[in-house]
Amino acid sequence: MAWWAWLLVQSVVWCSAGVVAVLWWLWVTKPHVDIPGPPTLPIIGNALDFLEHPVTVNKIRDFHRQYGDLLRFYAGPKLVVLAAHPDDIQHVMVTSKIVERDPLTTSAMRSFVGDGLLTLNGSRWKTHRKLINPTFHSELHGNFLEAFHEGSLYLSELLATDSAGGAAPADVHAAAFSSAMRSFCIASIGVDPDRLIPDISKHEVSAVMRRIIVLMQTMMVRPWRRSLSLLRLSSEGRAILMYYAHLRKSVDEVIALRSAATEEGPAKMRRRLLETLVKPGGQTAIPLSEVQDELMTMAVTATDTTAMLMSYTLALLALHPDWQDAARRELKDVFGEGGDYLRSPSLAELASLRVLESIIKETLRLFPVVPMLPRILTEDIRLSGGRVLVPKGTILYVAPFLTHRLPQFFPDPLKFDPSRFLEGRSGEEHPCSYLPFGLGSRNCVGSQYARLEIKVFLATVLRRFRFLPHSRWEDLENSVLSITLHTFKPIEVYCVPLQESGL
Ligand code: HEM
């Protein structure tokens, strides 16, 4: 063998041995916890358990059944814990006030939305949150209402067209996503949606969104797939990049529009999102790049969550006609049966829709569209009634998608039964057994906005259509576990038009 070949072989052997030695050292010095979980292999931990991709909700449910309410995995040497029991959740979120999101999740999301509320931690997160909280204040709900009503009429049109008079099933996410985007443009940006929304078919946008959600999970589980440049290599990836570029362009356009204004307009107690972030003349409340990222963050969070919640709700109502009838009876009681039955609802009318509210709550119990709350432990904490020490640095996922189906808190947990929320909660109440919008200071900034929007959307479409099932319960259960919950197949229902009086 030539001397240089020998040298090459020796270098490769020694480098590989060095890498293995470091990985082995990381493995043997990894944190140990007394929490059950699937068996591990040296160095790679539980990687083989997650070879099948994307990871489904059902897969984690199986682990939960096998190992219990507190379970652990190792991503290589990194300790990952899943907490489902409300006592542990209370300890993490309320007692220890752990608010920092974990680096696995934030770096996957950062590829798409940059530095916004979803991805920031520490003092920059606090600054953004302080700025953005007031843009969802209840004083703005009156303005939101108009925007949501407009979105709901658009949704009705899309469902009617897609469903061809009830003859074909309509893809709810596709219609609800575009409608929620319209409402967001009006409510939070204050710009005519027709000027901004890219000319891409709603089905394409919805499919791209589903791919982005799966991709985010890929990026979390396989960090080497994090680069957006890799996406150029596939047609799916190029579709994602195209939509992403459209959204970025729209964000730059709205910032330019607002910057071009010369006056603030009438003095108001509360300003909308864009008005808060950018002043006339172009001065910004936070660095311009963070304004762009925050608008991207909001555009994504305000639309996909609502669209998935609409999808699950309409599918469940189609599968449970008794509850659909109960909701419609309530709408008739509130809106009367006269000529103005289809009018835009007032805040007071919406507040009186208790059946509808309990239907939304029960849907979010079964299908919390934000299924996991990712955290990094910034201090050691004791869980399982103080018996288990979980060390600082652990990635901990609070898992509402498991908590919401614990039978001791929600008897007969797989049953769609909105009456649980009608007369107060049945079962053992616990302050942390139901958390669809999170808890504490890192809860959902748009929770009131979302609740109002979904109620307006439902109140509008339930007065116009009867929904019949196409997607089955199993289709709803077959979901990808990612930043938001997404079914593998689009959720579809038949929308049969009702007469003006709702009959
Ligand atoms: C059905 C609708 C929605 C659900 C179920 C939902 C749920 C959640 C949950 C559980 C969190 C907390 C995550 C955590 O603790 O790590 C969250 C955070 C967030 N949500 Fe929502 N959300 C919804 C709609 C919205 C809407 C409409 C907006 C915006 C208009 C929004 C904006 C956000 C933002 C920006 C955060 C991050 C807050 C922070 O870290 O400070 N969400 N959401």
mmCIF file of N, CA, C and O in Angstrom, residues 91-184:
data_model
loop_
_atom_site.group_PDB
_atom_site.id
_atom_site.type_symbol
_atom_site.label_atom_id
_atom_site.label_comp_id
_atom_site.label_asym_id
_atom_site.label_seq_id
_atom_site.Cartn_x
_atom_site.Cartn_y
_atom_site.Cartn_z
ATOM 1 N N HIS A 91 -47.337 21.202 38.046
ATOM 2 C CA HIS A 91 -46.020 21.435 38.622
ATOM 3 C C HIS A 91 -45.098 22.158 37.632
ATOM 4 O O HIS A 91 -44.390 23.085 37.993
ATOM 5 N N VAL A 92 -45.139 21.715 36.375
ATOM 6 C CA VAL A 92 -44.249 22.307 35.363
ATOM 7 C C VAL A 92 -44.696 23.735 35.032
ATOM 8 O O VAL A 92 -43.899 24.681 35.042
ATOM 9 N N MET A 93 -46.000 23.876 34.726
ATOM 10 C CA MET A 93 -46.470 25.138 34.146
ATOM 11 C C MET A 93 -46.849 26.187 35.206
ATOM 12 O O MET A 93 -46.700 27.372 34.959
ATOM 13 N N VAL A 94 -47.385 25.721 36.342
ATOM 14 C CA VAL A 94 -47.903 26.690 37.314
ATOM 15 C C VAL A 94 -46.899 26.887 38.461
ATOM 16 O O VAL A 94 -46.451 28.005 38.716
ATOM 17 N N THR A 95 -46.504 25.780 39.119
ATOM 18 C CA THR A 95 -45.612 25.922 40.284
ATOM 19 C C THR A 95 -44.225 26.389 39.842
ATOM 20 O O THR A 95 -43.706 27.369 40.345
ATOM 21 N N SER A 96 -43.636 25.660 38.871
ATOM 22 C CA SER A 96 -42.261 26.020 38.465
ATOM 23 C C SER A 96 -42.236 27.097 37.385
ATOM 24 O O SER A 96 -41.177 27.627 37.070
ATOM 25 N N LYS A 97 -43.396 27.403 36.805
ATOM 26 C CA LYS A 97 -43.497 28.461 35.771
ATOM 27 C C LYS A 97 -42.429 28.311 34.684
ATOM 28 O O LYS A 97 -41.697 29.244 34.362
ATOM 29 N N ILE A 98 -42.333 27.100 34.130
ATOM 30 C CA ILE A 98 -41.368 26.867 33.048
ATOM 31 C C ILE A 98 -41.973 27.428 31.755
ATOM 32 O O ILE A 98 -43.018 26.946 31.306
ATOM 33 N N VAL A 99 -41.347 28.440 31.169
ATOM 34 C CA VAL A 99 -41.932 29.066 29.974
ATOM 35 C C VAL A 99 -41.064 28.939 28.717
ATOM 36 O O VAL A 99 -41.513 29.261 27.618
ATOM 37 N N GLU A 100 -39.815 28.506 28.863
ATOM 38 C CA GLU A 100 -38.926 28.481 27.698
ATOM 39 C C GLU A 100 -39.287 27.322 26.777
ATOM 40 O O GLU A 100 -39.423 26.176 27.241
ATOM 41 N N ARG A 101 -39.421 27.612 25.465
ATOM 42 C CA ARG A 101 -39.674 26.527 24.498
ATOM 43 C C ARG A 101 -38.362 25.825 24.184
ATOM 44 O O ARG A 101 -37.295 26.441 24.205
ATOM 45 N N ASP A 102 -38.442 24.550 23.831
ATOM 46 C CA ASP A 102 -37.229 23.742 23.647
ATOM 47 C C ASP A 102 -36.573 24.010 22.287
ATOM 48 O O ASP A 102 -37.257 24.383 21.322
ATOM 49 N N PRO A 103 -35.252 23.810 22.200
ATOM 50 C CA PRO A 103 -34.540 24.124 20.952
ATOM 51 C C PRO A 103 -34.913 23.223 19.779
ATOM 52 O O PRO A 103 -34.856 23.675 18.635
ATOM 53 N N LEU A 104 -35.315 21.968 20.019
ATOM 54 C CA LEU A 104 -35.693 21.086 18.889
ATOM 55 C C LEU A 104 -36.864 21.694 18.132
ATOM 56 O O LEU A 104 -36.862 21.803 16.908
ATOM 57 N N THR A 105 -37.894 22.089 18.888
ATOM 58 C CA THR A 105 -39.103 22.625 18.264
ATOM 59 C C THR A 105 -38.859 24.018 17.694
ATOM 60 O O THR A 105 -39.252 24.316 16.561
ATOM 61 N N THR A 106 -38.185 24.872 18.477
ATOM 62 C CA THR A 106 -38.040 26.255 18.001
ATOM 63 C C THR A 106 -37.160 26.320 16.756
ATOM 64 O O THR A 106 -37.444 27.093 15.844
ATOM 65 N N SER A 107 -36.117 25.472 16.673
ATOM 66 C CA SER A 107 -35.296 25.618 15.458
ATOM 67 C C SER A 107 -36.037 25.103 14.232
ATOM 68 O O SER A 107 -35.846 25.632 13.133
ATOM 69 N N ALA A 108 -36.923 24.103 14.415
ATOM 70 C CA ALA A 108 -37.730 23.651 13.266
ATOM 71 C C ALA A 108 -38.687 24.772 12.836
ATOM 72 O O ALA A 108 -38.834 25.060 11.647
ATOM 73 N N MET A 109 -39.320 25.439 13.812
ATOM 74 C CA MET A 109 -40.287 26.488 13.456
ATOM 75 C C MET A 109 -39.574 27.717 12.903
ATOM 76 O O MET A 109 -40.080 28.404 12.015
ATOM 77 N N ARG A 110 -38.356 27.982 13.438
ATOM 78 C CA ARG A 110 -37.626 29.188 13.015
ATOM 79 C C ARG A 110 -37.354 29.185 11.512
ATOM 80 O O ARG A 110 -37.347 30.226 10.870
ATOM 81 N N SER A 111 -37.161 27.994 10.928
ATOM 82 C CA SER A 111 -36.901 27.926 9.484
ATOM 83 C C SER A 111 -38.034 28.593 8.700
ATOM 84 O O SER A 111 -37.826 29.100 7.614
ATOM 85 N N PHE A 112 -39.250 28.568 9.251
ATOM 86 C CA PHE A 112 -40.399 29.132 8.526
ATOM 87 C C PHE A 112 -40.797 30.512 9.024
ATOM 88 O O PHE A 112 -41.126 31.378 8.237
ATOM 89 N N VAL A 113 -40.815 30.681 10.350
ATOM 90 C CA VAL A 113 -41.396 31.929 10.864
ATOM 91 C C VAL A 113 -40.377 32.839 11.531
ATOM 92 O O VAL A 113 -40.741 33.913 12.023
ATOM 93 N N GLY A 114 -39.107 32.456 11.537
ATOM 94 C CA GLY A 114 -38.061 33.322 12.082
ATOM 95 C C GLY A 114 -38.235 33.577 13.568
ATOM 96 O O GLY A 114 -38.708 32.709 14.312
ATOM 97 N N ASP A 115 -37.893 34.818 13.979
ATOM 98 C CA ASP A 115 -37.894 35.163 15.407
ATOM 99 C C ASP A 115 -39.188 35.853 15.809
ATOM 100 O O ASP A 115 -39.280 37.081 15.767
ATOM 101 N N GLY A 116 -40.173 35.076 16.198
ATOM 102 C CA GLY A 116 -41.441 35.646 16.668
ATOM 103 C C GLY A 116 -41.828 34.992 17.982
ATOM 104 O O GLY A 116 -41.043 34.251 18.579
ATOM 105 N N LEU A 117 -43.081 35.225 18.406
ATOM 106 C CA LEU A 117 -43.520 34.708 19.705
ATOM 107 C C LEU A 117 -43.361 33.194 19.840
ATOM 108 O O LEU A 117 -43.088 32.682 20.918
ATOM 109 N N LEU A 118 -43.539 32.480 18.725
ATOM 110 C CA LEU A 118 -43.458 31.007 18.820
ATOM 111 C C LEU A 118 -42.052 30.535 19.149
ATOM 112 O O LEU A 118 -41.874 29.521 19.818
ATOM 113 N N THR A 119 -41.047 31.261 18.669
ATOM 114 C CA THR A 119 -39.679 30.733 18.738
ATOM 115 C C THR A 119 -38.779 31.457 19.735
ATOM 116 O O THR A 119 -37.744 30.922 20.110
ATOM 117 N N LEU A 120 -39.166 32.667 20.148
ATOM 118 C CA LEU A 120 -38.260 33.425 21.025
ATOM 119 C C LEU A 120 -38.381 32.955 22.467
ATOM 120 O O LEU A 120 -39.432 32.467 22.894
ATOM 121 N N ASN A 121 -37.315 33.142 23.220
ATOM 122 C CA ASN A 121 -37.320 32.902 24.656
ATOM 123 C C ASN A 121 -36.742 34.133 25.347
ATOM 124 O O ASN A 121 -36.246 35.044 24.687
ATOM 125 N N GLY A 122 -36.792 34.148 26.668
ATOM 126 C CA GLY A 122 -36.101 35.183 27.446
ATOM 127 C C GLY A 122 -36.653 36.581 27.234
ATOM 128 O O GLY A 122 -37.843 36.768 26.978
ATOM 129 N N SER A 123 -35.753 37.574 27.292
ATOM 130 C CA SER A 123 -36.217 38.971 27.320
ATOM 131 C C SER A 123 -36.825 39.398 25.976
ATOM 132 O O SER A 123 -37.740 40.221 25.937
ATOM 133 N N ARG A 124 -36.321 38.820 24.865
ATOM 134 C CA ARG A 124 -36.909 39.223 23.572
ATOM 135 C C ARG A 124 -38.349 38.726 23.473
ATOM 136 O O ARG A 124 -39.225 39.404 22.959
ATOM 137 N N TRP A 125 -38.608 37.515 23.972
ATOM 138 C CA TRP A 125 -39.991 37.013 23.982
ATOM 139 C C TRP A 125 -40.878 37.930 24.818
ATOM 140 O O TRP A 125 -41.975 38.296 24.388
ATOM 141 N N LYS A 126 -40.365 38.346 26.008
ATOM 142 C CA LYS A 126 -41.169 39.217 26.899
ATOM 143 C C LYS A 126 -41.514 40.529 26.194
ATOM 144 O O LYS A 126 -42.654 40.997 26.253
ATOM 145 N N THR A 127 -40.531 41.119 25.492
ATOM 146 C CA THR A 127 -40.782 42.388 24.795
ATOM 147 C C THR A 127 -41.875 42.210 23.744
ATOM 148 O O THR A 127 -42.818 43.002 23.658
ATOM 149 N N HIS A 128 -41.756 41.128 22.950
ATOM 150 C CA HIS A 128 -42.761 40.892 21.886
ATOM 151 C C HIS A 128 -44.144 40.669 22.509
ATOM 152 O O HIS A 128 -45.146 41.190 22.040
ATOM 153 N N ARG A 129 -44.184 39.886 23.553
ATOM 154 C CA ARG A 129 -45.478 39.506 24.152
ATOM 155 C C ARG A 129 -46.179 40.750 24.724
ATOM 156 O O ARG A 129 -47.377 40.922 24.573
ATOM 157 N N LYS A 130 -45.380 41.618 25.371
ATOM 158 C CA LYS A 130 -45.943 42.846 25.965
ATOM 159 C C LYS A 130 -46.535 43.740 24.878
ATOM 160 O O LYS A 130 -47.569 44.365 25.049
ATOM 161 N N LEU A 131 -45.873 43.725 23.744
ATOM 162 C CA LEU A 131 -46.316 44.548 22.620
ATOM 163 C C LEU A 131 -47.587 43.976 21.974
ATOM 164 O O LEU A 131 -48.499 44.703 21.575
ATOM 165 N N ILE A 132 -47.642 42.643 21.884
ATOM 166 C CA ILE A 132 -48.700 42.004 21.097
ATOM 167 C C ILE A 132 -49.958 41.704 21.916
ATOM 168 O O ILE A 132 -51.067 41.783 21.387
ATOM 169 N N ASN A 133 -49.807 41.436 23.212
ATOM 170 C CA ASN A 133 -50.995 41.153 24.046
ATOM 171 C C ASN A 133 -52.135 42.152 23.821
ATOM 172 O O ASN A 133 -53.268 41.745 23.552
ATOM 173 N N PRO A 134 -51.860 43.479 23.885
ATOM 174 C CA PRO A 134 -52.978 44.435 23.747
ATOM 175 C C PRO A 134 -53.647 44.410 22.379
ATOM 176 O O PRO A 134 -54.774 44.883 22.248
ATOM 177 N N THR A 135 -52.986 43.847 21.354
ATOM 178 C CA THR A 135 -53.609 43.856 20.026
ATOM 179 C C THR A 135 -54.730 42.807 19.933
ATOM 180 O O THR A 135 -55.395 42.702 18.910
ATOM 181 N N PHE A 136 -54.900 42.023 21.009
ATOM 182 C CA PHE A 136 -56.021 41.068 21.063
ATOM 183 C C PHE A 136 -57.005 41.435 22.184
ATOM 184 O O PHE A 136 -57.804 40.620 22.611
ATOM 185 N N HIS A 137 -56.896 42.673 22.690
ATOM 186 C CA HIS A 137 -57.710 43.100 23.836
ATOM 187 C C HIS A 137 -59.213 43.026 23.501
ATOM 188 O O HIS A 137 -59.606 43.226 22.349
ATOM 189 N N SER A 138 -60.031 42.789 24.551
ATOM 190 C CA SER A 138 -61.478 42.636 24.320
ATOM 191 C C SER A 138 -62.099 43.891 23.686
ATOM 192 O O SER A 138 -63.128 43.788 23.019
ATOM 193 N N GLU A 139 -61.459 45.069 23.876
ATOM 194 C CA GLU A 139 -62.019 46.276 23.242
ATOM 195 C C GLU A 139 -61.988 46.184 21.715
ATOM 196 O O GLU A 139 -62.689 46.917 21.032
ATOM 197 N N LEU A 140 -61.166 45.287 21.186
ATOM 198 C CA LEU A 140 -61.095 45.147 19.723
ATOM 199 C C LEU A 140 -62.066 44.084 19.189
ATOM 200 O O LEU A 140 -62.178 43.884 17.978
ATOM 201 N N HIS A 141 -62.760 43.390 20.097
ATOM 202 C CA HIS A 141 -63.611 42.277 19.645
ATOM 203 C C HIS A 141 -64.703 42.725 18.679
ATOM 204 O O HIS A 141 -65.073 41.993 17.773
ATOM 205 N N GLY A 142 -65.228 43.944 18.901
ATOM 206 C CA GLY A 142 -66.249 44.474 17.994
ATOM 207 C C GLY A 142 -65.700 44.534 16.561
ATOM 208 O O GLY A 142 -66.376 44.120 15.603
ATOM 209 N N ASN A 143 -64.457 45.023 16.421
ATOM 210 C CA ASN A 143 -63.829 45.098 15.075
ATOM 211 C C ASN A 143 -63.604 43.688 14.524
ATOM 212 O O ASN A 143 -63.827 43.416 13.344
ATOM 213 N N PHE A 144 -63.142 42.803 15.395
ATOM 214 C CA PHE A 144 -62.875 41.428 14.940
ATOM 215 C C PHE A 144 -64.155 40.800 14.385
ATOM 216 O O PHE A 144 -64.140 40.083 13.395
ATOM 217 N N LEU A 145 -65.275 41.106 15.069
ATOM 218 C CA LEU A 145 -66.542 40.475 14.711
ATOM 219 C C LEU A 145 -66.888 40.690 13.237
ATOM 220 O O LEU A 145 -67.264 39.755 12.528
ATOM 221 N N GLU A 146 -66.705 41.949 12.776
ATOM 222 C CA GLU A 146 -67.006 42.240 11.362
ATOM 223 C C GLU A 146 -66.118 41.413 10.440
ATOM 224 O O GLU A 146 -66.553 40.856 9.435
ATOM 225 N N ALA A 147 -64.821 41.344 10.828
ATOM 226 C CA ALA A 147 -63.859 40.601 9.997
ATOM 227 C C ALA A 147 -64.233 39.115 9.964
ATOM 228 O O ALA A 147 -64.148 38.457 8.918
ATOM 229 N N PHE A 148 -64.664 38.591 11.103
ATOM 230 C CA PHE A 148 -64.996 37.163 11.157
ATOM 231 C C PHE A 148 -66.283 36.887 10.372
ATOM 232 O O PHE A 148 -66.427 35.852 9.732
ATOM 233 N N HIS A 149 -67.226 37.858 10.441
ATOM 234 C CA HIS A 149 -68.466 37.646 9.696
ATOM 235 C C HIS A 149 -68.159 37.607 8.196
ATOM 236 O O HIS A 149 -68.640 36.722 7.481
ATOM 237 N N GLU A 150 -67.319 38.526 7.764
ATOM 238 C CA GLU A 150 -66.936 38.532 6.342
ATOM 239 C C GLU A 150 -66.262 37.194 5.968
ATOM 240 O O GLU A 150 -66.563 36.574 4.952
ATOM 241 N N GLY A 151 -65.356 36.734 6.834
ATOM 242 C CA GLY A 151 -64.684 35.441 6.595
ATOM 243 C C GLY A 151 -65.683 34.298 6.544
ATOM 244 O O GLY A 151 -65.570 33.378 5.728
ATOM 245 N N SER A 152 -66.705 34.373 7.420
ATOM 246 C CA SER A 152 -67.666 33.262 7.490
ATOM 247 C C SER A 152 -68.562 33.218 6.239
ATOM 248 O O SER A 152 -68.980 32.143 5.805
ATOM 249 N N LEU A 153 -68.856 34.400 5.665
ATOM 250 C CA LEU A 153 -69.662 34.417 4.432
ATOM 251 C C LEU A 153 -68.845 33.822 3.283
ATOM 252 O O LEU A 153 -69.347 33.061 2.449
ATOM 253 N N TYR A 154 -67.557 34.166 3.283
ATOM 254 C CA TYR A 154 -66.656 33.623 2.260
ATOM 255 C C TYR A 154 -66.579 32.096 2.404
ATOM 256 O O TYR A 154 -66.651 31.350 1.426
ATOM 257 N N LEU A 155 -66.487 31.653 3.671
ATOM 258 C CA LEU A 155 -66.441 30.208 3.943
ATOM 259 C C LEU A 155 -67.701 29.527 3.408
ATOM 260 O O LEU A 155 -67.630 28.458 2.771
ATOM 261 N N SER A 156 -68.871 30.149 3.645
ATOM 262 C CA SER A 156 -70.131 29.554 3.173
ATOM 263 C C SER A 156 -70.116 29.413 1.652
ATOM 264 O O SER A 156 -70.532 28.387 1.105
ATOM 265 N N GLU A 157 -69.617 30.469 0.989
ATOM 266 C CA GLU A 157 -69.553 30.407 -0.496
ATOM 267 C C GLU A 157 -68.659 29.259 -0.945
ATOM 268 O O GLU A 157 -69.004 28.488 -1.844
ATOM 269 N N LEU A 158 -67.487 29.144 -0.308
ATOM 270 C CA LEU A 158 -66.547 28.093 -0.723
ATOM 271 C C LEU A 158 -67.135 26.707 -0.486
ATOM 272 O O LEU A 158 -67.028 25.811 -1.333
ATOM 273 N N LEU A 159 -67.790 26.537 0.662
ATOM 274 C CA LEU A 159 -68.356 25.215 0.961
ATOM 275 C C LEU A 159 -69.475 24.886 -0.032
ATOM 276 O O LEU A 159 -69.593 23.753 -0.512
ATOM 277 N N ALA A 160 -70.285 25.914 -0.348
ATOM 278 C CA ALA A 160 -71.386 25.693 -1.289
ATOM 279 C C ALA A 160 -70.840 25.273 -2.649
ATOM 280 O O ALA A 160 -71.321 24.321 -3.270
ATOM 281 N N THR A 161 -69.788 25.975 -3.109
ATOM 282 C CA THR A 161 -69.229 25.662 -4.433
ATOM 283 C C THR A 161 -68.616 24.265 -4.427
ATOM 284 O O THR A 161 -68.862 23.452 -5.319
ATOM 285 N N ASP A 162 -67.809 24.001 -3.401
ATOM 286 C CA ASP A 162 -67.105 22.714 -3.330
ATOM 287 C C ASP A 162 -68.066 21.548 -3.235
ATOM 288 O O ASP A 162 -67.819 20.471 -3.768
ATOM 289 N N SER A 163 -69.164 21.779 -2.510
ATOM 290 C CA SER A 163 -70.067 20.673 -2.210
ATOM 291 C C SER A 163 -71.110 20.469 -3.309
ATOM 292 O O SER A 163 -71.852 19.473 -3.268
ATOM 293 N N ALA A 164 -71.182 21.389 -4.261
ATOM 294 C CA ALA A 164 -72.110 21.290 -5.394
ATOM 295 C C ALA A 164 -73.517 20.895 -4.934
ATOM 296 O O ALA A 164 -74.055 19.858 -5.344
ATOM 297 N N GLY A 165 -74.062 21.702 -4.033
ATOM 298 C CA GLY A 165 -75.423 21.459 -3.557
ATOM 299 C C GLY A 165 -75.540 20.212 -2.687
ATOM 300 O O GLY A 165 -76.622 19.654 -2.526
ATOM 301 N N GLY A 166 -74.451 19.765 -2.129
ATOM 302 C CA GLY A 166 -74.487 18.597 -1.231
ATOM 303 C C GLY A 166 -74.170 17.308 -1.952
ATOM 304 O O GLY A 166 -74.189 16.237 -1.339
ATOM 305 N N ALA A 167 -73.842 17.398 -3.262
ATOM 306 C CA ALA A 167 -73.596 16.178 -4.034
ATOM 307 C C ALA A 167 -72.179 15.638 -3.839
ATOM 308 O O ALA A 167 -71.925 14.444 -3.991
ATOM 309 N N ALA A 168 -71.245 16.541 -3.487
ATOM 310 C CA ALA A 168 -69.837 16.111 -3.360
ATOM 311 C C ALA A 168 -69.312 16.518 -1.979
ATOM 312 O O ALA A 168 -69.807 17.487 -1.401
ATOM 313 N N PRO A 169 -68.330 15.792 -1.483
ATOM 314 C CA PRO A 169 -67.778 16.207 -0.180
ATOM 315 C C PRO A 169 -66.864 17.424 -0.327
ATOM 316 O O PRO A 169 -66.160 17.545 -1.328
ATOM 317 N N ALA A 170 -66.902 18.329 0.669
ATOM 318 C CA ALA A 170 -66.044 19.527 0.616
ATOM 319 C C ALA A 170 -64.902 19.373 1.610
ATOM 320 O O ALA A 170 -65.084 18.845 2.707
ATOM 321 N N ASP A 171 -63.720 19.842 1.179
ATOM 322 C CA ASP A 171 -62.531 19.798 2.038
ATOM 323 C C ASP A 171 -62.602 21.011 2.980
ATOM 324 O O ASP A 171 -62.428 22.150 2.553
ATOM 325 N N VAL A 172 -62.873 20.749 4.261
ATOM 326 C CA VAL A 172 -63.138 21.863 5.185
ATOM 327 C C VAL A 172 -61.879 22.706 5.418
ATOM 328 O O VAL A 172 -61.942 23.934 5.439
ATOM 329 N N HIS A 173 -60.730 22.057 5.568
ATOM 330 C CA HIS A 173 -59.513 22.831 5.865
ATOM 331 C C HIS A 173 -59.223 23.829 4.747
ATOM 332 O O HIS A 173 -58.902 24.991 5.010
ATOM 333 N N ALA A 174 -59.351 23.363 3.507
ATOM 334 C CA ALA A 174 -59.034 24.248 2.379
ATOM 335 C C ALA A 174 -59.909 25.505 2.430
ATOM 336 O O ALA A 174 -59.419 26.625 2.261
ATOM 337 N N ALA A 175 -61.212 25.308 2.682
ATOM 338 C CA ALA A 175 -62.129 26.454 2.698
ATOM 339 C C ALA A 175 -61.902 27.317 3.939
ATOM 340 O O ALA A 175 -61.876 28.559 3.852
ATOM 341 N N ALA A 176 -61.710 26.666 5.093
ATOM 342 C CA ALA A 176 -61.593 27.434 6.347
ATOM 343 C C ALA A 176 -60.257 28.174 6.427
ATOM 344 O O ALA A 176 -60.176 29.262 6.994
ATOM 345 N N PHE A 177 -59.201 27.579 5.837
ATOM 346 C CA PHE A 177 -57.887 28.237 5.876
ATOM 347 C C PHE A 177 -57.945 29.574 5.117
ATOM 348 O O PHE A 177 -57.537 30.618 5.639
ATOM 349 N N SER A 178 -58.505 29.543 3.905
ATOM 350 C CA SER A 178 -58.594 30.791 3.116
ATOM 351 C C SER A 178 -59.481 31.806 3.820
ATOM 352 O O SER A 178 -59.204 33.010 3.792
ATOM 353 N N SER A 179 -60.557 31.311 4.436
ATOM 354 C CA SER A 179 -61.492 32.237 5.095
ATOM 355 C C SER A 179 -60.842 32.859 6.323
ATOM 356 O O SER A 179 -61.011 34.062 6.589
ATOM 357 N N ALA A 180 -60.095 32.039 7.068
ATOM 358 C CA ALA A 180 -59.421 32.577 8.259
ATOM 359 C C ALA A 180 -58.351 33.590 7.837
ATOM 360 O O ALA A 180 -58.119 34.583 8.528
ATOM 361 N N MET A 181 -57.710 33.344 6.695
ATOM 362 C CA MET A 181 -56.691 34.293 6.206
ATOM 363 C C MET A 181 -57.348 35.625 5.854
ATOM 364 O O MET A 181 -56.827 36.694 6.153
ATOM 365 N N ARG A 182 -58.527 35.566 5.231
ATOM 366 C CA ARG A 182 -59.264 36.807 4.902
ATOM 367 C C ARG A 182 -59.574 37.573 6.176
ATOM 368 O O ARG A 182 -59.347 38.772 6.272
ATOM 369 N N SER A 183 -60.105 36.836 7.179
ATOM 370 C CA SER A 183 -60.469 37.502 8.435
ATOM 371 C C SER A 183 -59.237 38.124 9.081
ATOM 372 O O SER A 183 -59.286 39.240 9.606
ATOM 373 N N PHE A 184 -58.110 37.407 9.043
ATOM 374 C CA PHE A 184 -56.886 37.916 9.670
ATOM 375 C C PHE A 184 -56.414 39.211 8.992
ATOM 376 O O PHE A 184 -56.026 40.170 9.656
#
